[in-house]
mmCIF file of C-alpha atoms in Angstrom:
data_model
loop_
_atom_site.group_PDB
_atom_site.id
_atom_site.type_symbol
_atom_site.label_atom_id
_atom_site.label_comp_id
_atom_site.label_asym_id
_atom_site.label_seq_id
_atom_site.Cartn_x
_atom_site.Cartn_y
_atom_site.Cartn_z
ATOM 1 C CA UNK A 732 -83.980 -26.004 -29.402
ATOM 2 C CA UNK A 733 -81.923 -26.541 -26.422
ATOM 3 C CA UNK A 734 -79.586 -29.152 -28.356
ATOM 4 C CA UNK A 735 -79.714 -26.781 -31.603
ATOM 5 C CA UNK A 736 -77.965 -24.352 -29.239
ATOM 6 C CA UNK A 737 -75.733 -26.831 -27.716
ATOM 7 C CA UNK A 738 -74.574 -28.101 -31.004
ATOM 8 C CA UNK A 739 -73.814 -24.839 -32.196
ATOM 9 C CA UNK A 740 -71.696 -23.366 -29.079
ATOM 10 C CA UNK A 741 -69.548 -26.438 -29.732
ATOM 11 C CA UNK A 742 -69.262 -25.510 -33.226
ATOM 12 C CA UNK A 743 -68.393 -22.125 -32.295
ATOM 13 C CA UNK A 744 -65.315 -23.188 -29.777
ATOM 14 C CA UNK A 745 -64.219 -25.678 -32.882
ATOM 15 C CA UNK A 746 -63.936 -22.600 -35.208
ATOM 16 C CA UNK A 747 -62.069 -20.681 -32.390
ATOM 17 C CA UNK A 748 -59.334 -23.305 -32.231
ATOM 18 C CA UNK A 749 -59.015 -23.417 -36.155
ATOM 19 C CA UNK A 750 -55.293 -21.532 -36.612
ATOM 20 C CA UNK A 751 -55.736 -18.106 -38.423
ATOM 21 C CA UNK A 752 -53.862 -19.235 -41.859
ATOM 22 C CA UNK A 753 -55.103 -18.254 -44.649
ATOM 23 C CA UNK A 754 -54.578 -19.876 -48.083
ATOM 24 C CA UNK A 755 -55.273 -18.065 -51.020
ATOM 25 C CA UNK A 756 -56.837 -19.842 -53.901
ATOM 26 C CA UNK A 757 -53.728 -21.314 -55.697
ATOM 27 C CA UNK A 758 -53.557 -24.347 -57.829
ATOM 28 C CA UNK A 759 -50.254 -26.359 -57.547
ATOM 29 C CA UNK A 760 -49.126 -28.125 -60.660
ATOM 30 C CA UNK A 761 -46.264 -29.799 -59.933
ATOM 31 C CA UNK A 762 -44.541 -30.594 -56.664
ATOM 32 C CA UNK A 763 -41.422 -33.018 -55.839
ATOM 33 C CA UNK A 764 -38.688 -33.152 -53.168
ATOM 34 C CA UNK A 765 -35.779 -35.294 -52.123
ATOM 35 C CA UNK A 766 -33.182 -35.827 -49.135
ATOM 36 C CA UNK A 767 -29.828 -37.148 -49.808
ATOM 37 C CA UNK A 768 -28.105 -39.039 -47.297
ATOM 38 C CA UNK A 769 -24.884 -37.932 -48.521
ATOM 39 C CA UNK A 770 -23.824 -34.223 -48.524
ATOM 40 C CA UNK A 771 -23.177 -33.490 -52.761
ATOM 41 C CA UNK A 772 -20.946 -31.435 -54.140
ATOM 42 C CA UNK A 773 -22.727 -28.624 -55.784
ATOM 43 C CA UNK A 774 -22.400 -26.549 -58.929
ATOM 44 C CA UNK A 775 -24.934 -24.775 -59.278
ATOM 45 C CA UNK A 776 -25.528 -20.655 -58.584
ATOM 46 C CA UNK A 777 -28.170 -21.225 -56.333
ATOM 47 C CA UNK A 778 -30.267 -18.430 -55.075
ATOM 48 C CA UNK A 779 -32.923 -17.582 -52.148
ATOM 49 C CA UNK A 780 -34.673 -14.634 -51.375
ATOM 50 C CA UNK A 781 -35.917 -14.752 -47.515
ATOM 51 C CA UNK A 782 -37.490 -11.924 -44.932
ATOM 52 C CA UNK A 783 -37.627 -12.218 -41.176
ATOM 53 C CA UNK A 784 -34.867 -14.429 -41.047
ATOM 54 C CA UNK A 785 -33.469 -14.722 -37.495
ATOM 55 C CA UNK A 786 -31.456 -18.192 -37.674
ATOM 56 C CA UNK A 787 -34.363 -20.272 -35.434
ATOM 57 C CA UNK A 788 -35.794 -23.298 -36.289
ATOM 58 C CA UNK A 789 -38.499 -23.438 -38.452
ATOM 59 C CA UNK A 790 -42.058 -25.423 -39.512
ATOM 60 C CA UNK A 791 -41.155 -26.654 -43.090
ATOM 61 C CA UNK A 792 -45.286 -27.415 -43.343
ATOM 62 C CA UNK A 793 -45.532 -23.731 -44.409
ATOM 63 C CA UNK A 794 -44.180 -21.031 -46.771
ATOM 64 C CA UNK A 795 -45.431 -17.519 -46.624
ATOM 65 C CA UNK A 796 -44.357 -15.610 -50.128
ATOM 66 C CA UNK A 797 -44.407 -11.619 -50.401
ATOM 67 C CA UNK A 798 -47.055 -11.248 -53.513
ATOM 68 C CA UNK A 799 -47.507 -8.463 -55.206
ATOM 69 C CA UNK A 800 -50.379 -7.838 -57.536
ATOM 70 C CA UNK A 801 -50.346 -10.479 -59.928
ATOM 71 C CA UNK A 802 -53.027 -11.185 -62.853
ATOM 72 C CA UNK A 803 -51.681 -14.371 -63.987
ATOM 73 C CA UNK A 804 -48.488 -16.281 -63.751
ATOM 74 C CA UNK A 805 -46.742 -19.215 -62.649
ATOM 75 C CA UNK A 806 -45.440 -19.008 -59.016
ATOM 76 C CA UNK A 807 -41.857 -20.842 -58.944
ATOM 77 C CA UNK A 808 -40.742 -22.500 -55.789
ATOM 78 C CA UNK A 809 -37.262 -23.763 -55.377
ATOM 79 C CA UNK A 810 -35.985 -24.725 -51.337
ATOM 80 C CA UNK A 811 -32.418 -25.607 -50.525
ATOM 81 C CA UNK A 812 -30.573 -26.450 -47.958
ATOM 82 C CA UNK A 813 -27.338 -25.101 -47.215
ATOM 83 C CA UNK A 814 -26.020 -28.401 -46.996
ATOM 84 C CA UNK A 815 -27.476 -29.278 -50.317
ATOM 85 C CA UNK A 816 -28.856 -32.512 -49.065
ATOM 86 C CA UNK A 817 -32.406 -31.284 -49.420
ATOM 87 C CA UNK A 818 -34.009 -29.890 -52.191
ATOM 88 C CA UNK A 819 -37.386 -28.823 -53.765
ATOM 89 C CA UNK A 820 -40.115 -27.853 -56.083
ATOM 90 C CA UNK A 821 -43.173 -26.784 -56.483
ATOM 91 C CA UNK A 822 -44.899 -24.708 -59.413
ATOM 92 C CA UNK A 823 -48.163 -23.099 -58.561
ATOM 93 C CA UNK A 824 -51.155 -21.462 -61.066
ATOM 94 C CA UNK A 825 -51.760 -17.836 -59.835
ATOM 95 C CA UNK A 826 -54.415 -16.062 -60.925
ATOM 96 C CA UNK A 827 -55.855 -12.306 -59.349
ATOM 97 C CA UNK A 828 -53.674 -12.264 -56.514
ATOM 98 C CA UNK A 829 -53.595 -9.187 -54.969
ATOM 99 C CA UNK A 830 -50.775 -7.711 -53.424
ATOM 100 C CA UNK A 831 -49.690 -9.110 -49.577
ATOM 101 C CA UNK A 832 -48.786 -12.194 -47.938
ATOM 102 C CA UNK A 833 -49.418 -15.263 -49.691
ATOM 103 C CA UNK A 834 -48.961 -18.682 -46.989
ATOM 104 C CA UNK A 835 -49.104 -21.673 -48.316
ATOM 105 C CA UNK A 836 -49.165 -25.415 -47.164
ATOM 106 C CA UNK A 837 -45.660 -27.111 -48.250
ATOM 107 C CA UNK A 838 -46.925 -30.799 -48.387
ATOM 108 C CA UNK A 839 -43.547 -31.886 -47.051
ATOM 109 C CA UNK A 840 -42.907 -35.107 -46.258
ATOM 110 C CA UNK A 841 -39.647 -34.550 -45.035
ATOM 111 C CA UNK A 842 -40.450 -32.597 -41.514
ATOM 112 C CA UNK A 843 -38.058 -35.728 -39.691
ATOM 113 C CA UNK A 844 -35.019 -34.723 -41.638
ATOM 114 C CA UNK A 845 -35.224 -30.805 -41.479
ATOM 115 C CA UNK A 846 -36.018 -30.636 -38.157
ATOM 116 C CA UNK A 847 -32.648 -29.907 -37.171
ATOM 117 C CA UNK A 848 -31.995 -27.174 -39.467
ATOM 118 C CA UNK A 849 -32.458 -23.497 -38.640
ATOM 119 C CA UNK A 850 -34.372 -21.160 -41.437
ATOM 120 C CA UNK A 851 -31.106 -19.726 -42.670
ATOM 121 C CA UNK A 852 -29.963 -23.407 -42.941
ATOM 122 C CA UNK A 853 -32.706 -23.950 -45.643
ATOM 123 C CA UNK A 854 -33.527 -21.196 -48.104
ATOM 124 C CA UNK A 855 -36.704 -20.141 -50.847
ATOM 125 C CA UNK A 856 -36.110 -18.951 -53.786
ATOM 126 C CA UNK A 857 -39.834 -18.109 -55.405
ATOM 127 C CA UNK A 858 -39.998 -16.745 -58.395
ATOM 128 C CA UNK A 859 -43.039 -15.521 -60.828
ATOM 129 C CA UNK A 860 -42.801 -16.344 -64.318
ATOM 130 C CA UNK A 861 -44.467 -17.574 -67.824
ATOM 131 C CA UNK A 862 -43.114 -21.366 -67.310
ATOM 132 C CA UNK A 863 -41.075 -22.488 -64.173
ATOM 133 C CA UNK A 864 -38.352 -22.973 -67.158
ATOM 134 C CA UNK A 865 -37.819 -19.427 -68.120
ATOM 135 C CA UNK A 866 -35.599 -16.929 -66.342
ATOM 136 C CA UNK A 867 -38.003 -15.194 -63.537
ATOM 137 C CA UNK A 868 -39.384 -11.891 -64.390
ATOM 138 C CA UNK A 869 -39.984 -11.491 -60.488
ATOM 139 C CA UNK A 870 -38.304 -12.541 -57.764
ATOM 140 C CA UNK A 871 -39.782 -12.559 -54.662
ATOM 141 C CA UNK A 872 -38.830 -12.310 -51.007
ATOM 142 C CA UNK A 873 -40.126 -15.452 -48.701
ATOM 143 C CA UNK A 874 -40.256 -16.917 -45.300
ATOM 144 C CA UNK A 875 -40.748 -19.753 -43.255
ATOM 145 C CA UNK A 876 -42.860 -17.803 -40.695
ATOM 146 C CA UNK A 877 -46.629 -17.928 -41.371
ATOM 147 C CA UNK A 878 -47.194 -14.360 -40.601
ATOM 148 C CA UNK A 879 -44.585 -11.539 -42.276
ATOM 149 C CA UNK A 880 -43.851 -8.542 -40.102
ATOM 150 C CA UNK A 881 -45.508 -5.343 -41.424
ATOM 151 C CA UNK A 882 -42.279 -3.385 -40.731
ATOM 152 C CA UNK A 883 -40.005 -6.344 -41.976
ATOM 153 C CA UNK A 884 -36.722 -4.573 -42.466
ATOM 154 C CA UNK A 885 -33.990 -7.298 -43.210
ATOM 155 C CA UNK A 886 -33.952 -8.974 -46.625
ATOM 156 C CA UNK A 887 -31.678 -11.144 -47.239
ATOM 157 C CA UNK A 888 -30.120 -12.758 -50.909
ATOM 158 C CA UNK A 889 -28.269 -15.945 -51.101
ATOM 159 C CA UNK A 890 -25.831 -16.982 -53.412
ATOM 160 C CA UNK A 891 -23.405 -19.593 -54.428
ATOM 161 C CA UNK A 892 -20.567 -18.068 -56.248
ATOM 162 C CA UNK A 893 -16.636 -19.060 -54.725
ATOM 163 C CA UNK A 894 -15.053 -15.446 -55.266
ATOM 164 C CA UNK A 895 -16.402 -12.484 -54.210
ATOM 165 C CA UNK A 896 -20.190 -11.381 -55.395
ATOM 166 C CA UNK A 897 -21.827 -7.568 -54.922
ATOM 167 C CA UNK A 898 -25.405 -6.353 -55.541
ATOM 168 C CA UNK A 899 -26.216 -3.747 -57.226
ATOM 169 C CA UNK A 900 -28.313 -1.697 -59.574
ATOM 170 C CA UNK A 901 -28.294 -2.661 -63.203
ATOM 171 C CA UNK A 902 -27.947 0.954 -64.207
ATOM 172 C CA UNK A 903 -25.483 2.589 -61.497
ATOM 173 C CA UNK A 904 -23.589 -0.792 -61.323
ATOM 174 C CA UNK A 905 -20.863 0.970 -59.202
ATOM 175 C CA UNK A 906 -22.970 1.623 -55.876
ATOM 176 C CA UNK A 907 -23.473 -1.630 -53.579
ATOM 177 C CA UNK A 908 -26.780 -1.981 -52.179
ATOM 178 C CA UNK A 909 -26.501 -4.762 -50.030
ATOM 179 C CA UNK A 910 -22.980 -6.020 -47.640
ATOM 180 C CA UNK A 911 -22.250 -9.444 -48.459
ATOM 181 C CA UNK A 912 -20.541 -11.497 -46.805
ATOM 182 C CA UNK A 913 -19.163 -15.206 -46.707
ATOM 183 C CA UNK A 914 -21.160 -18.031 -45.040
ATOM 184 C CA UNK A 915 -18.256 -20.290 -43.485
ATOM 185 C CA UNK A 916 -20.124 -23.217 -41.834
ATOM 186 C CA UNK A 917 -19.476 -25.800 -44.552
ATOM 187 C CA UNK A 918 -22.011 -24.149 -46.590
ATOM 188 C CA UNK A 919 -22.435 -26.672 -49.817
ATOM 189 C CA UNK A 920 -25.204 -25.052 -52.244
ATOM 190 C CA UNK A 921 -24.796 -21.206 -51.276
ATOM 191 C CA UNK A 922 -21.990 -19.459 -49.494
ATOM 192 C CA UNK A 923 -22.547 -15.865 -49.568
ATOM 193 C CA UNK A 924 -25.495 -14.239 -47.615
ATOM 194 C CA UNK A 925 -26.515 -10.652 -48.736
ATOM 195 C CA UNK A 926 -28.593 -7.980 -46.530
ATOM 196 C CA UNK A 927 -30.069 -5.730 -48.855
ATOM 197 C CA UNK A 928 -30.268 -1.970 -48.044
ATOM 198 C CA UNK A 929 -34.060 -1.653 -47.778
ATOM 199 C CA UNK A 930 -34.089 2.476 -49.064
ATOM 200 C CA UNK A 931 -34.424 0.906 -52.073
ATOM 201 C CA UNK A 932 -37.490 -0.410 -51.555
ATOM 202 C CA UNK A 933 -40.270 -0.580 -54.653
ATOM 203 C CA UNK A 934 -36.433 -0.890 -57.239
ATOM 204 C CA UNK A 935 -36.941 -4.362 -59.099
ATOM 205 C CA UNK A 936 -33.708 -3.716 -61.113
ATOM 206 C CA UNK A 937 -31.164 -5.132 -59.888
ATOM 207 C CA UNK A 938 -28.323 -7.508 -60.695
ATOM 208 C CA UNK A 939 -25.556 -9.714 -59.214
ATOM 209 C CA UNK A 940 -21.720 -8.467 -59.670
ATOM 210 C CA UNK A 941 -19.612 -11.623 -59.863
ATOM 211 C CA UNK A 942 -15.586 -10.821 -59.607
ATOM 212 C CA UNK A 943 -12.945 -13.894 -61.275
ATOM 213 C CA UNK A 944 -10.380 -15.095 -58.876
ATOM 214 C CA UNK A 945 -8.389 -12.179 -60.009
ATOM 215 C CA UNK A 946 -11.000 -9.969 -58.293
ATOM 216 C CA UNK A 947 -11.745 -8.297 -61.744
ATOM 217 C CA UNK A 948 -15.617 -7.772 -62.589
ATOM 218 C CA UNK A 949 -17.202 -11.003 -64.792
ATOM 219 C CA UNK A 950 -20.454 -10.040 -65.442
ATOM 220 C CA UNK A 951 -23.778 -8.441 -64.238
ATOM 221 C CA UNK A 952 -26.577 -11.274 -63.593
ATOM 222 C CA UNK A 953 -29.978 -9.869 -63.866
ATOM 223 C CA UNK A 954 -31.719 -10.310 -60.269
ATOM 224 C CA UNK A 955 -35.414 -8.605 -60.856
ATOM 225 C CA UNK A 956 -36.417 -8.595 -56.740
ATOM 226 C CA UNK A 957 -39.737 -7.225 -55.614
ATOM 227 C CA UNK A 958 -38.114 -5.321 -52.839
ATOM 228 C CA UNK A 959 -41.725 -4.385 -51.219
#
């Protein structure tokens, strides 16, 4: 009796020291990453959607993705660095997922190499879809902190475009509703960082407002963000 006791004090303290993460019941289906030695020139429009940013280093083992209530759908996972050097992707099964914080384990293998980089160094962009090949129908805001703040007030967008870019509402595209500004570090894959105006929280219809060189309006890019 006196070892049954023992035996399950220790098992107690074990559980105690377990970190408080919890992992909803997601199925990945497809996961790859890479590191370039060499910094590439990019083309591409790429876009992240993070919250709690605050430009300190970061555990890449761990995402944590603002859900909301989903019945079935592929979660999307694209990460980029700002030096566009690293790069992944990862498509997840969600079923029933309620609405919250969703953290999930990364399966890097490429801790070494980021762990110089600061989270607004290295961006998500994680999206909800059909198929990881169709345009999102959500867009969700992400971090690299396990836990998100309850009161988290500063959402940022990311964007690669070389002229000038705006945010706005699809329907009222004259009104701003984030201040954009240019990232000037040598920024590769995105170079514009935009801090949405959060009284517009629960809106999922907005859009990006690309300008030409000559400054005159190109076109509206849908941007469907769960703002939540």
């Amino acid at each position: 009796m006196f070892l049954n006791v023992k035996y399950m004090m220790v098992s107690f303290v074990m559980l105690c020291l377990v970190p408080s993460v919890a992992f909803s019941e997601v199925t990945i289906v497809d996961f790859h990453e890479t590191y370039d030695d060499k910094v590439p020139i990019s083309g591409l429009i790429s876009v992240g959607a993070m919250v709690d940013v605050d430009n300190s280093f970061f555990d890449p083992q761990f995402i944590t993705i603002k859900m909301p209530e989903t019945q079935s759908a592929k979660l999307c996972i694209s990460i980029t660095s700002n030096d566009g050097r690293y790069r992944a992707q990862y498509e997840y099964d969600v079923k029933n997922q309620k609405s919250g914080a969703l953290t999930l384990p990364t399966n890097t293998k490429k801790s070494s190499e980021l762990k110089n980089y600061k989270d607004k160094q290295v961006v998500i962009l994680a999206t909800l879809n059909k198929t990881c090949k169709d345009s999102p129908d959500k867009v969700l805001f992400a971090s690299w902190k396990k836990t998100i703040a309850g009161n988290s007030n500063k959402y940022y967008v990311y964007l690669n475009w070389a002229n000038n870019v705006s945010i706005v509402i699809s329907n009222n595209p004259n009104v701003d509703v984030a201040v954009c500004k240019k990232i000037t570090d040598k920024s590769i894959a995105y170079n514009n960082e935009c801090l949405l105006d959060n009284k517009y929280m629960g809106e999922i219809n907005f859009a990006v407002n690309r300008f030409t060189a000559a400054n005159a309006k190109l076109q509206l890019i849908p941007l469907p963000l769960v703002l939540q």
